[in-house]
Tab-separated table of C-alpha atoms and ligand atoms in Angstrom:
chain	number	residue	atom	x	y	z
X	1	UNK	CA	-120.704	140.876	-127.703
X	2	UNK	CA	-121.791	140.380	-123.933
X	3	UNK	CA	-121.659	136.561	-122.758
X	4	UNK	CA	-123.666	135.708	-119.857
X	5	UNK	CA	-121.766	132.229	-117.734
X	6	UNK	CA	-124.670	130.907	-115.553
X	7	UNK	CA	-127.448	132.650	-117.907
X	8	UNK	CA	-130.219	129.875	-116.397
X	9	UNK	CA	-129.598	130.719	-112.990
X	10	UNK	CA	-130.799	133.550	-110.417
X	11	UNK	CA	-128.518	135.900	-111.409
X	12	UNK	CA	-127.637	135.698	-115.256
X	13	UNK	CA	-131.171	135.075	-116.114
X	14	UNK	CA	-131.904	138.262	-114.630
X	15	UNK	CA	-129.513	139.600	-116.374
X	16	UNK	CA	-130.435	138.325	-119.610
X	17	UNK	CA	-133.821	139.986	-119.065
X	18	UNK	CA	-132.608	143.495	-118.642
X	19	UNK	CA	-130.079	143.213	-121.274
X	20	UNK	CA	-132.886	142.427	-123.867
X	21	UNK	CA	-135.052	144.943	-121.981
X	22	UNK	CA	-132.402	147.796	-123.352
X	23	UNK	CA	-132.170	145.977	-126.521
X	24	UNK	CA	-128.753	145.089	-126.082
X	25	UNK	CA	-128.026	141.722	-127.514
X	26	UNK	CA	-126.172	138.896	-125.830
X	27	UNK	CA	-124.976	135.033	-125.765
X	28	UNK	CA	-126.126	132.942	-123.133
X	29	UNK	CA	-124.483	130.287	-121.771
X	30	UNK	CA	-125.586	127.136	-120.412
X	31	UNK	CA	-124.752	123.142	-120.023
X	32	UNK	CA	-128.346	122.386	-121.630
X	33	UNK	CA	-128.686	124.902	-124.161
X	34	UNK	CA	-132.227	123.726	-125.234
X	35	UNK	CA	-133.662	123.865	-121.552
X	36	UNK	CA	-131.512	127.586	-121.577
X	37	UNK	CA	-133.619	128.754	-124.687
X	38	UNK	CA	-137.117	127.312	-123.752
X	39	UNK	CA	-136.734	128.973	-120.422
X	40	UNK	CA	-136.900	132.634	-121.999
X	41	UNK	CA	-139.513	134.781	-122.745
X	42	UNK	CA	-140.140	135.825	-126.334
X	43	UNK	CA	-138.605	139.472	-125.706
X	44	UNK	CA	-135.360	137.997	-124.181
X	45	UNK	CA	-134.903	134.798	-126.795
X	46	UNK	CA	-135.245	137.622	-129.657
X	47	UNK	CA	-132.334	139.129	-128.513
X	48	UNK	CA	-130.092	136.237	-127.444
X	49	UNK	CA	-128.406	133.583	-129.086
X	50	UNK	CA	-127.591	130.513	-126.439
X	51	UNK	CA	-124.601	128.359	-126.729
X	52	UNK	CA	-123.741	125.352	-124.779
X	53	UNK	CA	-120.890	125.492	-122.115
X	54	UNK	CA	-119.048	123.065	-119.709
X	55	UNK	CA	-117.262	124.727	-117.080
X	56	UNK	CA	-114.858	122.144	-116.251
X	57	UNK	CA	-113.893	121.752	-120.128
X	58	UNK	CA	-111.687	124.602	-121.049
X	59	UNK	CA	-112.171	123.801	-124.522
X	60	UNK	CA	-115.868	124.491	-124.667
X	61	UNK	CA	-115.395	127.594	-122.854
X	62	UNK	CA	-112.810	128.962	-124.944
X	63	UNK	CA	-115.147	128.098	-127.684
X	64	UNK	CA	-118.186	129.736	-126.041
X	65	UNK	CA	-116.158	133.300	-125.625
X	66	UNK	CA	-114.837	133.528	-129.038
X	67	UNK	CA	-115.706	137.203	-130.146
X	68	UNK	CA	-116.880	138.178	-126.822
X	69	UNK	CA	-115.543	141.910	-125.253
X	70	UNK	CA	-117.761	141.552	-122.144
X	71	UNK	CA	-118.490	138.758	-119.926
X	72	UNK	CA	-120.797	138.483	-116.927
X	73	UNK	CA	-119.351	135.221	-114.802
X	74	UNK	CA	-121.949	134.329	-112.307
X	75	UNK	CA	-121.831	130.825	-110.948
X	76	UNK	CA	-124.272	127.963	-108.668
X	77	UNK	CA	-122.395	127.216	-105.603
X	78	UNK	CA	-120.549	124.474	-104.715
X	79	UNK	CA	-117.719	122.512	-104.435
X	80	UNK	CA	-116.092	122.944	-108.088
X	81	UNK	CA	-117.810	126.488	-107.897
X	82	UNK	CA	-113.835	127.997	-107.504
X	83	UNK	CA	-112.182	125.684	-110.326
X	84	UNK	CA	-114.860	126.193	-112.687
X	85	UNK	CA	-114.572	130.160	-112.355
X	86	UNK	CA	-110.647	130.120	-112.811
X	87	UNK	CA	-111.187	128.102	-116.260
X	88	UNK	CA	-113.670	130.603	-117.355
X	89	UNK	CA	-111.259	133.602	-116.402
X	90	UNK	CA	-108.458	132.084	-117.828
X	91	UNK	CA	-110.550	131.401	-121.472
X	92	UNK	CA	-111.645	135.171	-120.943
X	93	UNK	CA	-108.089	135.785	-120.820
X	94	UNK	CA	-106.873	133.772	-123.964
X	95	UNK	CA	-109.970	135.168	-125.890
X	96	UNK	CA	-108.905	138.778	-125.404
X	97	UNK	CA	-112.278	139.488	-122.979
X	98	UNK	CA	-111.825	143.321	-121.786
X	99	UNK	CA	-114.496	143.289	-119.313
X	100	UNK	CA	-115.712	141.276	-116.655
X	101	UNK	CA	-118.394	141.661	-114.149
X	102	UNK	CA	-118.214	139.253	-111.680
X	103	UNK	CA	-120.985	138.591	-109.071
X	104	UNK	CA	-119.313	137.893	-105.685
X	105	UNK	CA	-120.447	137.957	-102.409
X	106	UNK	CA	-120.204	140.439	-99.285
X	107	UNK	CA	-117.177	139.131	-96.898
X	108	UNK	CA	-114.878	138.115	-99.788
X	109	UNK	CA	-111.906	138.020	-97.644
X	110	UNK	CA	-109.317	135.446	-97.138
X	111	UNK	CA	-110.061	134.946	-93.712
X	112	UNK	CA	-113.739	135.799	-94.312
X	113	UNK	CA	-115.566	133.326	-91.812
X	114	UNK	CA	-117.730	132.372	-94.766
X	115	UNK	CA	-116.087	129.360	-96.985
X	116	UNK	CA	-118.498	129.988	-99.903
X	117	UNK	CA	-116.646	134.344	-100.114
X	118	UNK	CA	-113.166	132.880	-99.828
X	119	UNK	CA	-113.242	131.287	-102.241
X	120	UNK	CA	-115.088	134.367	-104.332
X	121	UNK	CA	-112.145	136.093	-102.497
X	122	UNK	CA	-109.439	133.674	-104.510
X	123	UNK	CA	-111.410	134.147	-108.010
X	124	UNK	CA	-111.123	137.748	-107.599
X	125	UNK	CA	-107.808	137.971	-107.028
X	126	UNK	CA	-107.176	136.053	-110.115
X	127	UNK	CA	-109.369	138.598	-111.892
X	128	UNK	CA	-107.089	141.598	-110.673
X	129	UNK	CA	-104.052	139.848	-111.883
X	130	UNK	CA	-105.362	139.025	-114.984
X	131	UNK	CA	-105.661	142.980	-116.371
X	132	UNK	CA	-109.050	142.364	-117.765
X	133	UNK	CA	-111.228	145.585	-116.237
X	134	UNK	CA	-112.909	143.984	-113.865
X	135	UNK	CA	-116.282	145.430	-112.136
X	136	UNK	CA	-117.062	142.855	-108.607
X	137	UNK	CA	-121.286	143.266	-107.655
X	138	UNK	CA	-121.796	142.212	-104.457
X	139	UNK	CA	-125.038	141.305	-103.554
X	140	UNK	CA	-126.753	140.169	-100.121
X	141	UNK	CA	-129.634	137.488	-99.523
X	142	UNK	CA	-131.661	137.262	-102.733
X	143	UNK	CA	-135.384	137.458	-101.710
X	144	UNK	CA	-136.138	134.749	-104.568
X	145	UNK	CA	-134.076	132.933	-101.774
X	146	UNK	CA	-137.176	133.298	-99.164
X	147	UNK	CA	-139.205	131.354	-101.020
X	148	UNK	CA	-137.175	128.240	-99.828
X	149	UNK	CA	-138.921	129.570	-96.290
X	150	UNK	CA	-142.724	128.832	-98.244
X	151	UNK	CA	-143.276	125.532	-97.401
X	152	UNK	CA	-142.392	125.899	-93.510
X	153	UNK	CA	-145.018	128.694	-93.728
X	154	UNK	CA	-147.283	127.004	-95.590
X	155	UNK	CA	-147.326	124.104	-93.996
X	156	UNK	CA	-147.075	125.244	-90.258
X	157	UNK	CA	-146.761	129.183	-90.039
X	158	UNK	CA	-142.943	128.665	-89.009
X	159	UNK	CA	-139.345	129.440	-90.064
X	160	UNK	CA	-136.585	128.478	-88.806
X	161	UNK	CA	-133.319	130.489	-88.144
X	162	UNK	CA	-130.032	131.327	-86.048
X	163	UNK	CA	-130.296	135.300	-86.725
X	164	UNK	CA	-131.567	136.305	-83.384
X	165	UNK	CA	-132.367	139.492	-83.905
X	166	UNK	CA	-129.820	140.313	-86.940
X	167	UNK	CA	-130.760	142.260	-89.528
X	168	UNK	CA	-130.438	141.178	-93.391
X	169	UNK	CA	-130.217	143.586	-96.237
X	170	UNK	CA	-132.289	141.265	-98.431
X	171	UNK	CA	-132.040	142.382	-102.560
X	172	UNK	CA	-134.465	141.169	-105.516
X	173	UNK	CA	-132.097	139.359	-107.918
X	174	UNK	CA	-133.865	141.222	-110.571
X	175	UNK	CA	-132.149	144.695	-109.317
X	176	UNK	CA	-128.543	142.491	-109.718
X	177	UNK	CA	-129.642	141.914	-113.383
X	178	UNK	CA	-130.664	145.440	-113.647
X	179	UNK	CA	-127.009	146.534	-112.242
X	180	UNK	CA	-125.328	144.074	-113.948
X	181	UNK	CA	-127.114	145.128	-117.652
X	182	UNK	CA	-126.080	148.817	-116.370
X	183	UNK	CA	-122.448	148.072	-115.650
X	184	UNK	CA	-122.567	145.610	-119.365
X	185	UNK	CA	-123.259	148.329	-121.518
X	186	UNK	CA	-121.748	151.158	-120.094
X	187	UNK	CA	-119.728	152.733	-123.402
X	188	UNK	CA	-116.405	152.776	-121.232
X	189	UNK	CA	-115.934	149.849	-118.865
X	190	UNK	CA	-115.323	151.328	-115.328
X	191	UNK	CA	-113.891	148.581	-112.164
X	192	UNK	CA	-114.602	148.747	-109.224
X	193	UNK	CA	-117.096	146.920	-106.879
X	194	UNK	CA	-120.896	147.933	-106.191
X	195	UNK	CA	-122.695	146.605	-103.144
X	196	UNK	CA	-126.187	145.534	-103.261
X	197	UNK	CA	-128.768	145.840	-101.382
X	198	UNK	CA	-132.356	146.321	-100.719
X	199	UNK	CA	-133.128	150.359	-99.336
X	200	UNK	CA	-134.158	148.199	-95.396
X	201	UNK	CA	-132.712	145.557	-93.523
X	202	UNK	CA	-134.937	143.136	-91.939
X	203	UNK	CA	-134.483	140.764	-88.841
X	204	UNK	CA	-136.521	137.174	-88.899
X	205	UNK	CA	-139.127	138.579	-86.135
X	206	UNK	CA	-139.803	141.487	-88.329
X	207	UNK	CA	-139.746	139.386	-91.870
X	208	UNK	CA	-142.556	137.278	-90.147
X	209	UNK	CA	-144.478	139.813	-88.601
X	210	UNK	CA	-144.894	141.302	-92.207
X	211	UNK	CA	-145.650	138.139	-93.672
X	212	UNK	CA	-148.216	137.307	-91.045
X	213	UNK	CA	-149.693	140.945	-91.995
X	214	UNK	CA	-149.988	139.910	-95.304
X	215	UNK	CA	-151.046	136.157	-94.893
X	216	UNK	CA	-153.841	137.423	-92.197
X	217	UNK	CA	-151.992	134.320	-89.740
X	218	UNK	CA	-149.438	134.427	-87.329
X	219	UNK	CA	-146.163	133.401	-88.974
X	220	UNK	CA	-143.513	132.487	-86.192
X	221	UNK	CA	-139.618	132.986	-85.905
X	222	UNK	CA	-137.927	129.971	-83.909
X	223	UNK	CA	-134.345	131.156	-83.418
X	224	UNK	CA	-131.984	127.935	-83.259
X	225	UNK	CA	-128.497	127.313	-82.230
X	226	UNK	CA	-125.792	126.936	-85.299
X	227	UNK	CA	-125.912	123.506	-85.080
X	228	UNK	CA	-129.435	122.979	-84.551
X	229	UNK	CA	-130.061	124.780	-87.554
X	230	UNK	CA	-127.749	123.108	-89.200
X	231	UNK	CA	-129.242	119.942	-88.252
X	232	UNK	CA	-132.670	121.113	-89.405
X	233	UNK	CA	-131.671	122.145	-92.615
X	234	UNK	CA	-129.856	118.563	-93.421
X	235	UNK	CA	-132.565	116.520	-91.917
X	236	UNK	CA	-135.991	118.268	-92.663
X	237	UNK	CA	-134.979	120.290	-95.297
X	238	UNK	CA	-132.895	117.519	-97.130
X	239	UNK	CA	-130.051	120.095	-97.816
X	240	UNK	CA	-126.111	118.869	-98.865
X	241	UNK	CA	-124.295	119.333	-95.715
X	242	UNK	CA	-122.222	121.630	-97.598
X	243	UNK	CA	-125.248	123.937	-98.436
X	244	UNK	CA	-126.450	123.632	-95.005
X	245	UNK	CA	-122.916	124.621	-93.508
X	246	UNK	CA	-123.016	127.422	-96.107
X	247	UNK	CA	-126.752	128.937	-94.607
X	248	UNK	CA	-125.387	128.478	-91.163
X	249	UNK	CA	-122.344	130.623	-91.616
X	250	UNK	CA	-124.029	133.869	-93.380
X	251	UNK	CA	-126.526	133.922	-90.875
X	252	UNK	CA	-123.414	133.490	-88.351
X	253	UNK	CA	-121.770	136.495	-90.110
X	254	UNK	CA	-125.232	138.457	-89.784
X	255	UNK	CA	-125.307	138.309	-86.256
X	256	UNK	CA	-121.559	139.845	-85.996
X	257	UNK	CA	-121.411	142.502	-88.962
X	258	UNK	CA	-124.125	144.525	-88.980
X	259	UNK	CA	-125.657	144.506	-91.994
X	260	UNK	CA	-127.148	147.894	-93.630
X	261	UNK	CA	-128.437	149.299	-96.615
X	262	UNK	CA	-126.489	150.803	-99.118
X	263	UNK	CA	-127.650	153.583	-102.278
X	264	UNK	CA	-124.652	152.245	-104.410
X	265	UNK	CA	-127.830	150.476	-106.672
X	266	UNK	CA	-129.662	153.827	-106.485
X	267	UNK	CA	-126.490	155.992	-107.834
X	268	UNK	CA	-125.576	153.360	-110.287
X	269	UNK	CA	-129.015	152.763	-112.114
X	270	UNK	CA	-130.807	156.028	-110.682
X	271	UNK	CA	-133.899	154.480	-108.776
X	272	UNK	CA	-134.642	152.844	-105.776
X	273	UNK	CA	-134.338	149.355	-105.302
X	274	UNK	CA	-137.135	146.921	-105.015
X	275	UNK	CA	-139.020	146.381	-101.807
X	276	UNK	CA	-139.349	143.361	-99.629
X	277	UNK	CA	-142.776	144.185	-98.857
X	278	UNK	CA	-143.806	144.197	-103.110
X	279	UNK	CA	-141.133	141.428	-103.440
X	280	UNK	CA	-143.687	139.267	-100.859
X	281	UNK	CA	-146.993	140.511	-101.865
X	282	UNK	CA	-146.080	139.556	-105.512
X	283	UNK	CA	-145.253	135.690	-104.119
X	284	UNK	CA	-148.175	135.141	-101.487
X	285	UNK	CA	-149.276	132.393	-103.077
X	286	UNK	CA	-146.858	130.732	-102.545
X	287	UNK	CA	-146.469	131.140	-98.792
X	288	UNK	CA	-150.325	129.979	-98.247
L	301	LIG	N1	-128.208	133.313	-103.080
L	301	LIG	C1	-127.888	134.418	-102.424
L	301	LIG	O1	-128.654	134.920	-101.599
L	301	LIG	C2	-126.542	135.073	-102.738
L	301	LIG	C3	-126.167	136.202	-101.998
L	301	LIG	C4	-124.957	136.836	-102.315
L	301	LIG	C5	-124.146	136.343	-103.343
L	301	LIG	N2	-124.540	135.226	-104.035
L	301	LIG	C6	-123.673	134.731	-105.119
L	301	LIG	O2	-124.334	134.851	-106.364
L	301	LIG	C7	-123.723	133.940	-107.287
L	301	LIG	C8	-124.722	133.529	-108.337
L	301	LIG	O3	-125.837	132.921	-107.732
L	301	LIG	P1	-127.107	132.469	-108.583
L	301	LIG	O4	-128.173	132.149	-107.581
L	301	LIG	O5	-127.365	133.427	-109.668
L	301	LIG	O6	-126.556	131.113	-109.204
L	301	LIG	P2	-127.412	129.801	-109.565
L	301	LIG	O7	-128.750	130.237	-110.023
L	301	LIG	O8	-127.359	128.838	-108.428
L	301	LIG	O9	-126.531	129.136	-110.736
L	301	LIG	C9	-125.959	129.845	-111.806
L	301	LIG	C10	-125.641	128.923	-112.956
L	301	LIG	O10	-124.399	128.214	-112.792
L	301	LIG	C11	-124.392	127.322	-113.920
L	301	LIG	N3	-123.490	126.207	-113.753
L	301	LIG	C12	-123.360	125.357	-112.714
L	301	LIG	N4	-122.439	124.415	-112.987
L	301	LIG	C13	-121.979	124.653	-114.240
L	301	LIG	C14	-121.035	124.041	-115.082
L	301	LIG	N5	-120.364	122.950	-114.691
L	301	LIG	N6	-120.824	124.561	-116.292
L	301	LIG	C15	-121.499	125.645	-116.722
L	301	LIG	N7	-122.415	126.283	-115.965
L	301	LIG	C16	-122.664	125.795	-114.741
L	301	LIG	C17	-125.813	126.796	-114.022
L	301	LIG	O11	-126.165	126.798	-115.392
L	301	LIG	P3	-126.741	125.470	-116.169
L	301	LIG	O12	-127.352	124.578	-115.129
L	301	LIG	O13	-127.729	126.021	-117.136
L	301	LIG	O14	-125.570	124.894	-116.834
L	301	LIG	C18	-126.635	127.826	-113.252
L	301	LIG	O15	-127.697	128.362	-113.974
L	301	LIG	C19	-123.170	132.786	-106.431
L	301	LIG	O16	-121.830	132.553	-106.783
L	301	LIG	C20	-123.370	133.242	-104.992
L	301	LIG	O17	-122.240	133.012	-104.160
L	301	LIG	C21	-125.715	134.596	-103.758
């Protein structure tokens, strides 16, 4: 059995999709089951069965992975986001999980100067000590993620940054569920970890100049400081200040590691990955 932690969010529900697009069945997992199930498409509900979870009660955990082999552990951010991780690895352990694909971050260092991939950083080192196989994707910037950029546009034709002229290797979260399903229900579990990525990197100026092709506007780029963006996000956007922080330092690390494109999706699933340019075409609406 494959159990999918976090199966209403970005990540596991895109994960949930492919699985029951290869007609592989699976459990999903969620605090509010009923919400889970009434979120899924006929297809995908016909081939899952959802069970509630807590992540911060061991119990229902352990309860949640009985009979499980495999186990994709994707997880919101935030402050518990470490804690609640270790509990679920630790229930894989007791319930004799053999492998676990884990969907980390790029950066996940100890020193990384991100504080959301050190602590993906601490989770996977409990996952290499714990001798379940473990396989570690590690995505960059959703595109669903842009979307949170709609209402600037919308509203005003701006967005607001501190990339200056960094690139980001923006993936579709449905190519993570695609690799993830891959990786799932391979016969033989293989470890390792998989970047992923879109096949271009795009800068702000050239993300906007592509959006104002496709709007027919002008769509403009105002590069902040850190801590004006920072600032923005908090008080226009109504972020947590942790969230904010969080923004502020991947588009910090942008600007000093280069970011580009890598064919690891392409060799693991055997296409290319989605575009940007379909990826916004298919959401214009919502950037009008
Ligand atoms: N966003 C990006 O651009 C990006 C880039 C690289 C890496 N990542 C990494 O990708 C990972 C997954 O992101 P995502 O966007 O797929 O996650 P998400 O949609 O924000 O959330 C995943 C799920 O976590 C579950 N969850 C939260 N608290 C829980 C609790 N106490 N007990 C049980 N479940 C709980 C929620 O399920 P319920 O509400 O249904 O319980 C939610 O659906 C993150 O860890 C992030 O660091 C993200």
């Amino acid at each position: 059995m494959i159990v999918i932690m976090g199966a209403s969010g970005a990540t596991g529900g895109a994960t949930l999709r492919s699985l029951a697009a290869l007609g592989a069945p699976s459990r999903a997992l969620g605090r509010d089951p009923a919400r889970l199930a009434a979120s899924l498409d006929e297809r995908t509900l016909a081939r899952t069965s959802v069970l509630p979870v807590e992540a911060s009660d061991p119990a229902s955990l352990r309860t949640a992975f009985r009979g499980a082999r495999r186990l994709l552990l994707t997880m919101a951010n935030g402050p518990q986001q470490v804690q609640y991780e270790l509990n679920a690895i630790e229930a894989a352990v007791d319930c004799g999980v053999e492998h676990v694909v884990k969907v980390s971050a790029p950066a996940a260092e100890p020193n990384s100067p991100v504080g959301v991939s050190r602590g993906h950083h601490l989770i996977e080192e409990r996952l290499r000590s714990s001798g379940i196989t473990t396989t570690v994707l590690r995505p960059y910037a959703f595109m669903q993620k842009l979307l949170l950029l709609a209402p600037g546009i919308a509203a005003a034709g701006v967005v607001h940054g501190a990339l200056g002229q960094a690139r980001c290797n923006y993936v579709d979260a449905r190519d993570i569920g695609d690799a993830a399903a891959e990786v799932l229900t391979r016969p033989e579990p293989a470890g390792g970890a998989v970047p992923l990525t879109g096949g271009r990197a795009y800068s702000y100026p050239e993300l906007t100049a592509l959006l104002g092709e496709l709007l027919g506007r002008p769509v403009r780029y105002l590069d902040l400081s850190p801590s004006e963006l920072h600032a923005h996000l908090v008080d226009r956007a109504g972020m947590p200040h942790w969230l904010a922080t969080h923004v502020v330092e991947i588009q910090q690390l942008a600007t000093v590691r280069e970011e580009t494109p890598d064919d690891a999706f392409r060799r693991l699933t055997g296409r290319a990955p989605r575009t940007l340019e379909a990826f916004l075409a298919e959401n214009l609406h919502r950037f009008r």
